[in-house]
Amino acid sequence: MNCDLIAPHYWWIERLGMGRALERRRRWFLPEIENARRALALGDGDGRFLRELLRRNSVVRADYVDLSGRMLALARQKVGDERVGYKRADALTEEFPRDEYDLIATHFFFDCFGPDELKLLIGRVAAAARPGARWIVSEFRTPNIPAWLLVSALYLFFGIATGLKTRKLVDHRPILRSQGFRLIKASRSRGALVVSELWER
Ligand SMILES: C[S@@+](CC[C@H](N)C(=O)[O-])C[C@H]1O[C@@H](n2cnc3c(N)ncnc32)[C@H](O)[C@@H]1O
Protein backbone atom coordinates (compact mmCIF):
# COMPACT_ATOMS: atom_id res chain seq x y z
CA MET A 1 0.00 0.00 0.00
CA ASN A 2 1.35 3.41 -0.92
CA CYS A 3 -0.68 6.40 0.30
CA ASP A 4 1.72 9.06 -1.01
CA LEU A 5 -0.49 9.95 -3.95
CA ILE A 6 -3.67 10.43 -1.96
CA ALA A 7 -2.06 11.83 1.22
CA PRO A 8 -2.84 15.56 0.64
CA HIS A 9 -6.37 14.74 -0.56
CA TYR A 10 -7.20 12.16 2.08
CA TRP A 11 -9.00 14.53 4.46
CA TRP A 12 -11.36 16.06 1.91
CA ILE A 13 -12.13 12.74 0.21
CA GLU A 14 -13.03 11.43 3.66
CA ARG A 15 -15.15 14.50 4.42
CA LEU A 16 -16.95 14.19 1.08
CA GLY A 17 -17.69 10.51 1.50
CA MET A 18 -18.29 10.20 5.25
CA GLY A 19 -18.83 13.72 6.57
CA ARG A 20 -17.41 14.04 10.08
CA ALA A 21 -18.21 10.46 11.08
CA LEU A 22 -14.61 9.17 11.02
CA GLU A 23 -13.28 12.27 12.77
CA ARG A 24 -15.81 11.73 15.58
CA ARG A 25 -14.71 8.11 15.89
CA ARG A 26 -11.02 9.06 16.16
CA ARG A 27 -11.78 11.58 18.91
CA TRP A 28 -14.37 9.57 20.81
CA PHE A 29 -12.16 8.14 23.54
CA LEU A 30 -9.80 11.09 23.92
CA PRO A 31 -11.32 12.01 27.31
CA GLU A 32 -10.46 8.48 28.52
CA ILE A 33 -6.77 8.66 27.68
CA GLU A 34 -5.79 11.98 29.18
CA ASN A 35 -3.45 10.20 31.61
CA ALA A 36 -1.42 8.45 28.92
CA ARG A 37 2.34 9.09 29.06
CA ARG A 38 3.77 7.06 26.15
CA ALA A 39 1.70 6.63 23.03
CA LEU A 40 2.19 4.76 19.79
CA ALA A 41 0.14 6.12 16.88
CA LEU A 42 0.30 3.46 14.19
CA GLY A 43 -0.66 4.19 10.60
CA ASP A 44 -1.87 7.58 11.80
CA GLY A 45 -1.83 9.04 8.30
CA ASP A 46 -1.97 12.83 8.13
CA GLY A 47 -1.78 13.21 11.92
CA ARG A 48 -5.24 14.51 12.74
CA PHE A 49 -5.60 12.15 15.69
CA LEU A 50 -2.09 12.81 16.97
CA ARG A 51 -2.69 16.57 16.92
CA GLU A 52 -5.82 16.17 19.04
CA LEU A 53 -4.09 13.78 21.42
CA LEU A 54 -1.29 16.26 22.10
CA ARG A 55 -3.72 19.12 22.39
CA ARG A 56 -5.70 17.34 25.10
CA ASN A 57 -2.81 15.71 26.91
CA SER A 58 0.05 18.02 27.84
CA VAL A 59 2.42 15.31 29.10
CA VAL A 60 2.16 12.46 26.63
CA ARG A 61 5.13 11.66 24.39
CA ALA A 62 4.24 9.84 21.22
CA ASP A 63 5.82 7.73 18.52
CA TYR A 64 4.23 8.03 15.09
CA VAL A 65 4.80 5.22 12.59
CA ASP A 66 3.49 5.21 9.03
CA LEU A 67 4.57 3.62 5.78
CA SER A 68 3.88 6.74 3.71
CA GLY A 69 6.51 9.48 3.57
CA ARG A 70 3.94 12.04 2.44
CA MET A 71 1.55 11.15 5.23
CA LEU A 72 4.43 11.49 7.67
CA ALA A 73 5.39 14.91 6.28
CA LEU A 74 1.78 16.12 6.62
CA ALA A 75 1.56 14.84 10.18
CA ARG A 76 4.85 16.49 11.12
CA GLN A 77 3.70 19.78 9.59
CA LYS A 78 0.50 19.65 11.64
CA VAL A 79 1.84 18.36 14.93
CA GLY A 80 5.48 19.48 15.09
CA ASP A 81 8.45 17.69 16.66
CA GLU A 82 7.92 18.54 20.30
CA ARG A 83 6.94 15.35 22.16
CA VAL A 84 6.70 13.28 18.95
CA GLY A 85 9.13 10.91 17.29
CA TYR A 86 8.33 10.18 13.64
CA LYS A 87 9.26 7.06 11.79
CA ARG A 88 8.53 5.99 8.27
CA ALA A 89 8.35 2.23 8.62
CA ASP A 90 6.33 -0.89 7.95
CA ALA A 91 4.50 -1.73 11.16
CA LEU A 92 4.68 -5.42 10.21
CA THR A 93 8.46 -5.49 10.44
CA GLU A 94 9.32 -2.51 12.66
CA GLU A 95 11.05 -3.42 15.95
CA PHE A 96 9.01 -1.80 18.72
CA PRO A 97 10.53 -1.38 22.17
CA ARG A 98 9.18 -3.94 24.66
CA ASP A 99 6.84 -2.87 27.49
CA GLU A 100 7.06 0.75 26.40
CA TYR A 101 3.63 2.15 25.64
CA ASP A 102 0.62 2.78 27.85
CA LEU A 103 -1.45 3.88 24.85
CA ILE A 104 -1.71 2.46 21.35
CA ALA A 105 -3.92 4.10 18.73
CA THR A 106 -4.94 2.48 15.45
CA HIS A 107 -7.63 4.35 13.56
CA PHE A 108 -8.85 2.84 10.30
CA PHE A 109 -5.59 0.94 10.14
CA PHE A 110 -6.51 -2.70 10.82
CA ASP A 111 -8.51 -2.64 7.59
CA CYS A 112 -5.24 -2.51 5.63
CA PHE A 113 -4.34 -6.09 6.61
CA GLY A 114 -5.37 -9.63 5.83
CA PRO A 115 -5.92 -12.17 8.65
CA ASP A 116 -2.34 -13.46 8.97
CA GLU A 117 -0.83 -9.97 8.77
CA LEU A 118 -3.23 -8.61 11.37
CA LYS A 119 -2.39 -11.43 13.77
CA LEU A 120 1.30 -10.75 13.28
CA LEU A 121 0.84 -6.99 13.68
CA ILE A 122 -1.26 -7.16 16.84
CA GLY A 123 1.10 -9.71 18.41
CA ARG A 124 4.14 -7.53 17.75
CA VAL A 125 2.49 -4.37 18.99
CA ALA A 126 1.04 -6.09 22.06
CA ALA A 127 4.61 -6.97 23.11
CA ALA A 128 5.35 -3.23 23.12
CA ALA A 129 2.41 -2.49 25.43
CA ARG A 130 2.88 -2.10 29.16
CA PRO A 131 0.66 -3.95 31.61
CA GLY A 132 -2.52 -1.92 31.95
CA ALA A 133 -2.00 -0.33 28.53
CA ARG A 134 -4.97 0.98 26.61
CA TRP A 135 -5.53 0.49 22.91
CA ILE A 136 -8.00 2.62 21.02
CA VAL A 137 -9.30 1.35 17.73
CA SER A 138 -11.56 2.95 15.14
CA GLU A 139 -12.78 0.71 12.39
CA PHE A 140 -15.48 -0.06 9.88
CA ARG A 141 -18.00 -2.85 10.37
CA THR A 142 -20.29 -4.54 7.91
CA PRO A 143 -23.41 -5.49 9.90
CA ASN A 144 -25.73 -5.20 6.89
CA ILE A 145 -25.70 -5.17 3.08
CA PRO A 146 -25.50 -1.35 2.62
CA ALA A 147 -22.49 -1.25 4.97
CA TRP A 148 -20.90 -4.19 3.15
CA LEU A 149 -21.41 -2.45 -0.20
CA LEU A 150 -19.88 0.79 1.07
CA VAL A 151 -16.86 -0.95 2.58
CA SER A 152 -16.40 -2.94 -0.66
CA ALA A 153 -16.46 0.35 -2.60
CA LEU A 154 -13.83 1.78 -0.22
CA TYR A 155 -11.62 -1.27 -0.78
CA LEU A 156 -12.00 -0.84 -4.52
CA PHE A 157 -11.02 2.84 -4.26
CA PHE A 158 -8.00 2.16 -2.04
CA GLY A 159 -7.00 -0.78 -4.25
CA ILE A 160 -6.86 1.51 -7.27
CA ALA A 161 -5.46 4.62 -5.54
CA THR A 162 -2.87 2.98 -3.25
CA GLY A 163 -2.35 -0.59 -4.46
CA LEU A 164 -3.92 -2.00 -1.28
CA LYS A 165 -4.23 -5.77 -1.74
CA THR A 166 -6.65 -6.52 1.11
CA ARG A 167 -10.28 -6.75 0.04
CA LYS A 168 -12.08 -7.79 3.19
CA LEU A 169 -12.32 -6.60 6.78
CA VAL A 170 -10.82 -8.93 9.35
CA ASP A 171 -12.40 -9.07 12.81
CA HIS A 172 -9.60 -7.80 15.07
CA ARG A 173 -11.50 -8.46 18.32
CA PRO A 174 -10.55 -12.15 18.87
CA ILE A 175 -6.94 -11.29 18.05
CA LEU A 176 -6.81 -8.46 20.60
CA ARG A 177 -8.46 -10.77 23.16
CA SER A 178 -5.88 -13.48 22.47
CA GLN A 179 -3.20 -10.92 23.41
CA GLY A 180 -4.81 -10.29 26.79
CA PHE A 181 -6.78 -7.14 25.94
CA ARG A 182 -10.40 -6.75 26.96
CA LEU A 183 -12.94 -4.42 25.51
CA ILE A 184 -13.85 -1.72 28.04
CA LYS A 185 -16.14 0.48 25.96
CA ALA A 186 -17.39 0.72 22.41
CA SER A 187 -19.35 3.34 20.53
CA ARG A 188 -20.79 3.13 17.07
CA SER A 189 -22.39 5.44 14.54
CA ARG A 190 -23.84 5.51 11.02
CA GLY A 191 -25.96 2.43 11.75
CA ALA A 192 -22.91 0.63 13.21
CA LEU A 193 -20.87 1.19 10.05
CA VAL A 194 -18.08 2.80 12.09
CA VAL A 195 -17.04 1.95 15.63
CA SER A 196 -14.63 3.24 18.24
CA GLU A 197 -13.35 0.82 20.84
CA LEU A 198 -11.38 1.21 24.04
CA TRP A 199 -9.40 -1.87 25.02
CA GLU A 200 -7.28 -2.46 28.10
CA ARG A 201 -4.79 -5.09 29.18
C1 LIG B 1 -6.64 4.16 5.74
S1 LIG B 1 -5.27 5.12 6.24
C2 LIG B 1 -5.78 5.66 7.86
C3 LIG B 1 -4.99 6.84 8.33
C4 LIG B 1 -5.39 7.38 9.71
N1 LIG B 1 -5.14 6.44 10.75
C5 LIG B 1 -6.82 7.84 9.73
O1 LIG B 1 -7.52 7.56 10.68
O2 LIG B 1 -7.19 8.54 8.80
C6 LIG B 1 -4.09 3.89 6.60
C7 LIG B 1 -2.72 4.45 6.97
O3 LIG B 1 -1.87 3.36 7.34
C8 LIG B 1 -0.63 3.45 6.70
N2 LIG B 1 -0.14 2.08 6.51
C9 LIG B 1 -0.65 1.10 5.73
N3 LIG B 1 0.04 -0.03 5.86
C10 LIG B 1 1.02 0.23 6.76
C11 LIG B 1 2.07 -0.53 7.35
N4 LIG B 1 2.26 -1.82 7.00
N5 LIG B 1 2.88 0.05 8.24
C12 LIG B 1 2.72 1.35 8.60
N6 LIG B 1 1.74 2.13 8.09
C13 LIG B 1 0.92 1.59 7.18
C14 LIG B 1 -0.92 4.17 5.39
O4 LIG B 1 0.23 4.79 4.87
C15 LIG B 1 -1.99 5.16 5.84
O5 LIG B 1 -1.43 6.36 6.31
mmCIF file of C-alpha atoms and ligand atoms in Angstrom:
data_model
loop_
_atom_site.group_PDB
_atom_site.id
_atom_site.type_symbol
_atom_site.label_atom_id
_atom_site.label_comp_id
_atom_site.label_asym_id
_atom_site.label_seq_id
_atom_site.Cartn_x
_atom_site.Cartn_y
_atom_site.Cartn_z
ATOM 1 C CA MET A 1 0.000 0.000 0.000
ATOM 2 C CA ASN A 2 1.347 3.412 -0.925
ATOM 3 C CA CYS A 3 -0.683 6.398 0.302
ATOM 4 C CA ASP A 4 1.716 9.057 -1.009
ATOM 5 C CA LEU A 5 -0.486 9.952 -3.954
ATOM 6 C CA ILE A 6 -3.673 10.428 -1.962
ATOM 7 C CA ALA A 7 -2.056 11.827 1.218
ATOM 8 C CA PRO A 8 -2.842 15.561 0.645
ATOM 9 C CA HIS A 9 -6.366 14.742 -0.556
ATOM 10 C CA TYR A 10 -7.199 12.160 2.083
ATOM 11 C CA TRP A 11 -9.003 14.533 4.462
ATOM 12 C CA TRP A 12 -11.365 16.056 1.914
ATOM 13 C CA ILE A 13 -12.130 12.736 0.206
ATOM 14 C CA GLU A 14 -13.027 11.427 3.661
ATOM 15 C CA ARG A 15 -15.153 14.499 4.418
ATOM 16 C CA LEU A 16 -16.952 14.188 1.078
ATOM 17 C CA GLY A 17 -17.695 10.507 1.497
ATOM 18 C CA MET A 18 -18.288 10.200 5.247
ATOM 19 C CA GLY A 19 -18.833 13.719 6.571
ATOM 20 C CA ARG A 20 -17.407 14.042 10.080
ATOM 21 C CA ALA A 21 -18.209 10.461 11.080
ATOM 22 C CA LEU A 22 -14.613 9.174 11.019
ATOM 23 C CA GLU A 23 -13.279 12.273 12.768
ATOM 24 C CA ARG A 24 -15.812 11.731 15.576
ATOM 25 C CA ARG A 25 -14.709 8.105 15.890
ATOM 26 C CA ARG A 26 -11.025 9.064 16.160
ATOM 27 C CA ARG A 27 -11.782 11.580 18.910
ATOM 28 C CA TRP A 28 -14.371 9.573 20.809
ATOM 29 C CA PHE A 29 -12.165 8.143 23.538
ATOM 30 C CA LEU A 30 -9.801 11.093 23.919
ATOM 31 C CA PRO A 31 -11.318 12.013 27.309
ATOM 32 C CA GLU A 32 -10.461 8.483 28.522
ATOM 33 C CA ILE A 33 -6.768 8.662 27.680
ATOM 34 C CA GLU A 34 -5.788 11.983 29.177
ATOM 35 C CA ASN A 35 -3.449 10.202 31.610
ATOM 36 C CA ALA A 36 -1.419 8.452 28.921
ATOM 37 C CA ARG A 37 2.339 9.090 29.063
ATOM 38 C CA ARG A 38 3.769 7.061 26.151
ATOM 39 C CA ALA A 39 1.702 6.628 23.028
ATOM 40 C CA LEU A 40 2.191 4.755 19.794
ATOM 41 C CA ALA A 41 0.136 6.124 16.879
ATOM 42 C CA LEU A 42 0.299 3.463 14.191
ATOM 43 C CA GLY A 43 -0.659 4.191 10.603
ATOM 44 C CA ASP A 44 -1.868 7.578 11.800
ATOM 45 C CA GLY A 45 -1.827 9.043 8.299
ATOM 46 C CA ASP A 46 -1.972 12.834 8.134
ATOM 47 C CA GLY A 47 -1.783 13.213 11.921
ATOM 48 C CA ARG A 48 -5.242 14.509 12.741
ATOM 49 C CA PHE A 49 -5.604 12.151 15.691
ATOM 50 C CA LEU A 50 -2.089 12.812 16.965
ATOM 51 C CA ARG A 51 -2.689 16.574 16.915
ATOM 52 C CA GLU A 52 -5.820 16.168 19.035
ATOM 53 C CA LEU A 53 -4.092 13.778 21.422
ATOM 54 C CA LEU A 54 -1.289 16.256 22.098
ATOM 55 C CA ARG A 55 -3.722 19.117 22.386
ATOM 56 C CA ARG A 56 -5.704 17.335 25.100
ATOM 57 C CA ASN A 57 -2.815 15.708 26.913
ATOM 58 C CA SER A 58 0.046 18.021 27.843
ATOM 59 C CA VAL A 59 2.419 15.309 29.105
ATOM 60 C CA VAL A 60 2.160 12.462 26.626
ATOM 61 C CA ARG A 61 5.128 11.656 24.391
ATOM 62 C CA ALA A 62 4.237 9.845 21.221
ATOM 63 C CA ASP A 63 5.819 7.733 18.515
ATOM 64 C CA TYR A 64 4.235 8.029 15.093
ATOM 65 C CA VAL A 65 4.798 5.220 12.593
ATOM 66 C CA ASP A 66 3.494 5.209 9.034
ATOM 67 C CA LEU A 67 4.571 3.620 5.779
ATOM 68 C CA SER A 68 3.877 6.738 3.708
ATOM 69 C CA GLY A 69 6.505 9.478 3.573
ATOM 70 C CA ARG A 70 3.936 12.039 2.444
ATOM 71 C CA MET A 71 1.547 11.151 5.231
ATOM 72 C CA LEU A 72 4.431 11.487 7.671
ATOM 73 C CA ALA A 73 5.386 14.908 6.282
ATOM 74 C CA LEU A 74 1.777 16.121 6.619
ATOM 75 C CA ALA A 75 1.565 14.835 10.178
ATOM 76 C CA ARG A 76 4.848 16.487 11.123
ATOM 77 C CA GLN A 77 3.704 19.777 9.588
ATOM 78 C CA LYS A 78 0.502 19.647 11.643
ATOM 79 C CA VAL A 79 1.842 18.364 14.934
ATOM 80 C CA GLY A 80 5.485 19.483 15.092
ATOM 81 C CA ASP A 81 8.446 17.691 16.664
ATOM 82 C CA GLU A 82 7.922 18.541 20.298
ATOM 83 C CA ARG A 83 6.944 15.351 22.158
ATOM 84 C CA VAL A 84 6.699 13.276 18.955
ATOM 85 C CA GLY A 85 9.131 10.908 17.288
ATOM 86 C CA TYR A 86 8.329 10.182 13.641
ATOM 87 C CA LYS A 87 9.264 7.056 11.789
ATOM 88 C CA ARG A 88 8.534 5.995 8.273
ATOM 89 C CA ALA A 89 8.346 2.230 8.622
ATOM 90 C CA ASP A 90 6.332 -0.885 7.952
ATOM 91 C CA ALA A 91 4.501 -1.728 11.157
ATOM 92 C CA LEU A 92 4.679 -5.423 10.205
ATOM 93 C CA THR A 93 8.460 -5.489 10.442
ATOM 94 C CA GLU A 94 9.316 -2.514 12.663
ATOM 95 C CA GLU A 95 11.054 -3.417 15.948
ATOM 96 C CA PHE A 96 9.009 -1.804 18.717
ATOM 97 C CA PRO A 97 10.529 -1.376 22.173
ATOM 98 C CA ARG A 98 9.182 -3.941 24.660
ATOM 99 C CA ASP A 99 6.842 -2.872 27.488
ATOM 100 C CA GLU A 100 7.063 0.745 26.398
ATOM 101 C CA TYR A 101 3.627 2.153 25.639
ATOM 102 C CA ASP A 102 0.617 2.778 27.848
ATOM 103 C CA LEU A 103 -1.453 3.876 24.848
ATOM 104 C CA ILE A 104 -1.710 2.465 21.347
ATOM 105 C CA ALA A 105 -3.918 4.097 18.727
ATOM 106 C CA THR A 106 -4.940 2.478 15.452
ATOM 107 C CA HIS A 107 -7.625 4.348 13.561
ATOM 108 C CA PHE A 108 -8.848 2.845 10.301
ATOM 109 C CA PHE A 109 -5.585 0.939 10.142
ATOM 110 C CA PHE A 110 -6.510 -2.699 10.816
ATOM 111 C CA ASP A 111 -8.513 -2.640 7.587
ATOM 112 C CA CYS A 112 -5.236 -2.514 5.631
ATOM 113 C CA PHE A 113 -4.344 -6.089 6.610
ATOM 114 C CA GLY A 114 -5.366 -9.632 5.830
ATOM 115 C CA PRO A 115 -5.915 -12.170 8.651
ATOM 116 C CA ASP A 116 -2.336 -13.462 8.967
ATOM 117 C CA GLU A 117 -0.828 -9.972 8.766
ATOM 118 C CA LEU A 118 -3.228 -8.613 11.368
ATOM 119 C CA LYS A 119 -2.389 -11.434 13.765
ATOM 120 C CA LEU A 120 1.301 -10.747 13.284
ATOM 121 C CA LEU A 121 0.843 -6.991 13.685
ATOM 122 C CA ILE A 122 -1.264 -7.162 16.845
ATOM 123 C CA GLY A 123 1.096 -9.711 18.409
ATOM 124 C CA ARG A 124 4.142 -7.532 17.747
ATOM 125 C CA VAL A 125 2.487 -4.365 18.987
ATOM 126 C CA ALA A 126 1.039 -6.087 22.064
ATOM 127 C CA ALA A 127 4.609 -6.968 23.109
ATOM 128 C CA ALA A 128 5.349 -3.231 23.116
ATOM 129 C CA ALA A 129 2.413 -2.487 25.429
ATOM 130 C CA ARG A 130 2.877 -2.102 29.159
ATOM 131 C CA PRO A 131 0.663 -3.953 31.614
ATOM 132 C CA GLY A 132 -2.520 -1.916 31.947
ATOM 133 C CA ALA A 133 -1.997 -0.335 28.528
ATOM 134 C CA ARG A 134 -4.966 0.982 26.608
ATOM 135 C CA TRP A 135 -5.534 0.491 22.914
ATOM 136 C CA ILE A 136 -7.997 2.619 21.016
ATOM 137 C CA VAL A 137 -9.304 1.352 17.732
ATOM 138 C CA SER A 138 -11.561 2.952 15.143
ATOM 139 C CA GLU A 139 -12.782 0.709 12.394
ATOM 140 C CA PHE A 140 -15.477 -0.062 9.883
ATOM 141 C CA ARG A 141 -17.998 -2.850 10.366
ATOM 142 C CA THR A 142 -20.291 -4.544 7.908
ATOM 143 C CA PRO A 143 -23.410 -5.487 9.901
ATOM 144 C CA ASN A 144 -25.732 -5.199 6.891
ATOM 145 C CA ILE A 145 -25.704 -5.165 3.081
ATOM 146 C CA PRO A 146 -25.500 -1.350 2.619
ATOM 147 C CA ALA A 147 -22.494 -1.248 4.968
ATOM 148 C CA TRP A 148 -20.902 -4.193 3.153
ATOM 149 C CA LEU A 149 -21.406 -2.447 -0.201
ATOM 150 C CA LEU A 150 -19.883 0.787 1.069
ATOM 151 C CA VAL A 151 -16.858 -0.949 2.579
ATOM 152 C CA SER A 152 -16.402 -2.945 -0.656
ATOM 153 C CA ALA A 153 -16.460 0.349 -2.601
ATOM 154 C CA LEU A 154 -13.835 1.782 -0.224
ATOM 155 C CA TYR A 155 -11.619 -1.267 -0.778
ATOM 156 C CA LEU A 156 -11.998 -0.836 -4.524
ATOM 157 C CA PHE A 157 -11.024 2.838 -4.256
ATOM 158 C CA PHE A 158 -8.002 2.158 -2.037
ATOM 159 C CA GLY A 159 -7.002 -0.781 -4.249
ATOM 160 C CA ILE A 160 -6.856 1.515 -7.273
ATOM 161 C CA ALA A 161 -5.461 4.619 -5.540
ATOM 162 C CA THR A 162 -2.865 2.984 -3.253
ATOM 163 C CA GLY A 163 -2.349 -0.586 -4.457
ATOM 164 C CA LEU A 164 -3.921 -2.005 -1.283
ATOM 165 C CA LYS A 165 -4.230 -5.772 -1.742
ATOM 166 C CA THR A 166 -6.651 -6.523 1.106
ATOM 167 C CA ARG A 167 -10.283 -6.747 0.037
ATOM 168 C CA LYS A 168 -12.085 -7.787 3.188
ATOM 169 C CA LEU A 169 -12.324 -6.596 6.779
ATOM 170 C CA VAL A 170 -10.822 -8.931 9.353
ATOM 171 C CA ASP A 171 -12.397 -9.068 12.814
ATOM 172 C CA HIS A 172 -9.603 -7.800 15.072
ATOM 173 C CA ARG A 173 -11.504 -8.464 18.324
ATOM 174 C CA PRO A 174 -10.551 -12.147 18.869
ATOM 175 C CA ILE A 175 -6.942 -11.288 18.049
ATOM 176 C CA LEU A 176 -6.807 -8.465 20.605
ATOM 177 C CA ARG A 177 -8.457 -10.773 23.165
ATOM 178 C CA SER A 178 -5.883 -13.480 22.470
ATOM 179 C CA GLN A 179 -3.204 -10.919 23.414
ATOM 180 C CA GLY A 180 -4.806 -10.290 26.794
ATOM 181 C CA PHE A 181 -6.776 -7.141 25.942
ATOM 182 C CA ARG A 182 -10.396 -6.753 26.958
ATOM 183 C CA LEU A 183 -12.945 -4.418 25.512
ATOM 184 C CA ILE A 184 -13.852 -1.720 28.040
ATOM 185 C CA LYS A 185 -16.140 0.478 25.961
ATOM 186 C CA ALA A 186 -17.394 0.725 22.408
ATOM 187 C CA SER A 187 -19.352 3.339 20.534
ATOM 188 C CA ARG A 188 -20.789 3.135 17.069
ATOM 189 C CA SER A 189 -22.389 5.443 14.543
ATOM 190 C CA ARG A 190 -23.836 5.512 11.021
ATOM 191 C CA GLY A 191 -25.962 2.427 11.747
ATOM 192 C CA ALA A 192 -22.914 0.633 13.214
ATOM 193 C CA LEU A 193 -20.873 1.193 10.046
ATOM 194 C CA VAL A 194 -18.083 2.797 12.091
ATOM 195 C CA VAL A 195 -17.044 1.951 15.628
ATOM 196 C CA SER A 196 -14.629 3.238 18.242
ATOM 197 C CA GLU A 197 -13.347 0.824 20.839
ATOM 198 C CA LEU A 198 -11.379 1.206 24.036
ATOM 199 C CA TRP A 199 -9.395 -1.873 25.023
ATOM 200 C CA GLU A 200 -7.284 -2.460 28.097
ATOM 201 C CA ARG A 201 -4.794 -5.090 29.176
HETATM 202 C C1 LIG B 1 -6.639 4.159 5.735
HETATM 203 S S1 LIG B 1 -5.272 5.118 6.238
HETATM 204 C C2 LIG B 1 -5.784 5.657 7.859
HETATM 205 C C3 LIG B 1 -4.992 6.835 8.325
HETATM 206 C C4 LIG B 1 -5.386 7.385 9.706
HETATM 207 N N1 LIG B 1 -5.141 6.438 10.746
HETATM 208 C C5 LIG B 1 -6.818 7.843 9.729
HETATM 209 O O1 LIG B 1 -7.523 7.557 10.680
HETATM 210 O O2 LIG B 1 -7.193 8.540 8.799
HETATM 211 C C6 LIG B 1 -4.087 3.891 6.598
HETATM 212 C C7 LIG B 1 -2.717 4.448 6.972
HETATM 213 O O3 LIG B 1 -1.875 3.357 7.340
HETATM 214 C C8 LIG B 1 -0.635 3.446 6.695
HETATM 215 N N2 LIG B 1 -0.136 2.080 6.512
HETATM 216 C C9 LIG B 1 -0.645 1.102 5.735
HETATM 217 N N3 LIG B 1 0.039 -0.033 5.865
HETATM 218 C C10 LIG B 1 1.020 0.233 6.761
HETATM 219 C C11 LIG B 1 2.072 -0.533 7.348
HETATM 220 N N4 LIG B 1 2.262 -1.821 7.000
HETATM 221 N N5 LIG B 1 2.882 0.055 8.243
HETATM 222 C C12 LIG B 1 2.717 1.349 8.600
HETATM 223 N N6 LIG B 1 1.742 2.131 8.093
HETATM 224 C C13 LIG B 1 0.917 1.589 7.181
HETATM 225 C C14 LIG B 1 -0.919 4.168 5.392
HETATM 226 O O4 LIG B 1 0.234 4.786 4.865
HETATM 227 C C15 LIG B 1 -1.995 5.158 5.838
HETATM 228 O O5 LIG B 1 -1.433 6.357 6.305
#
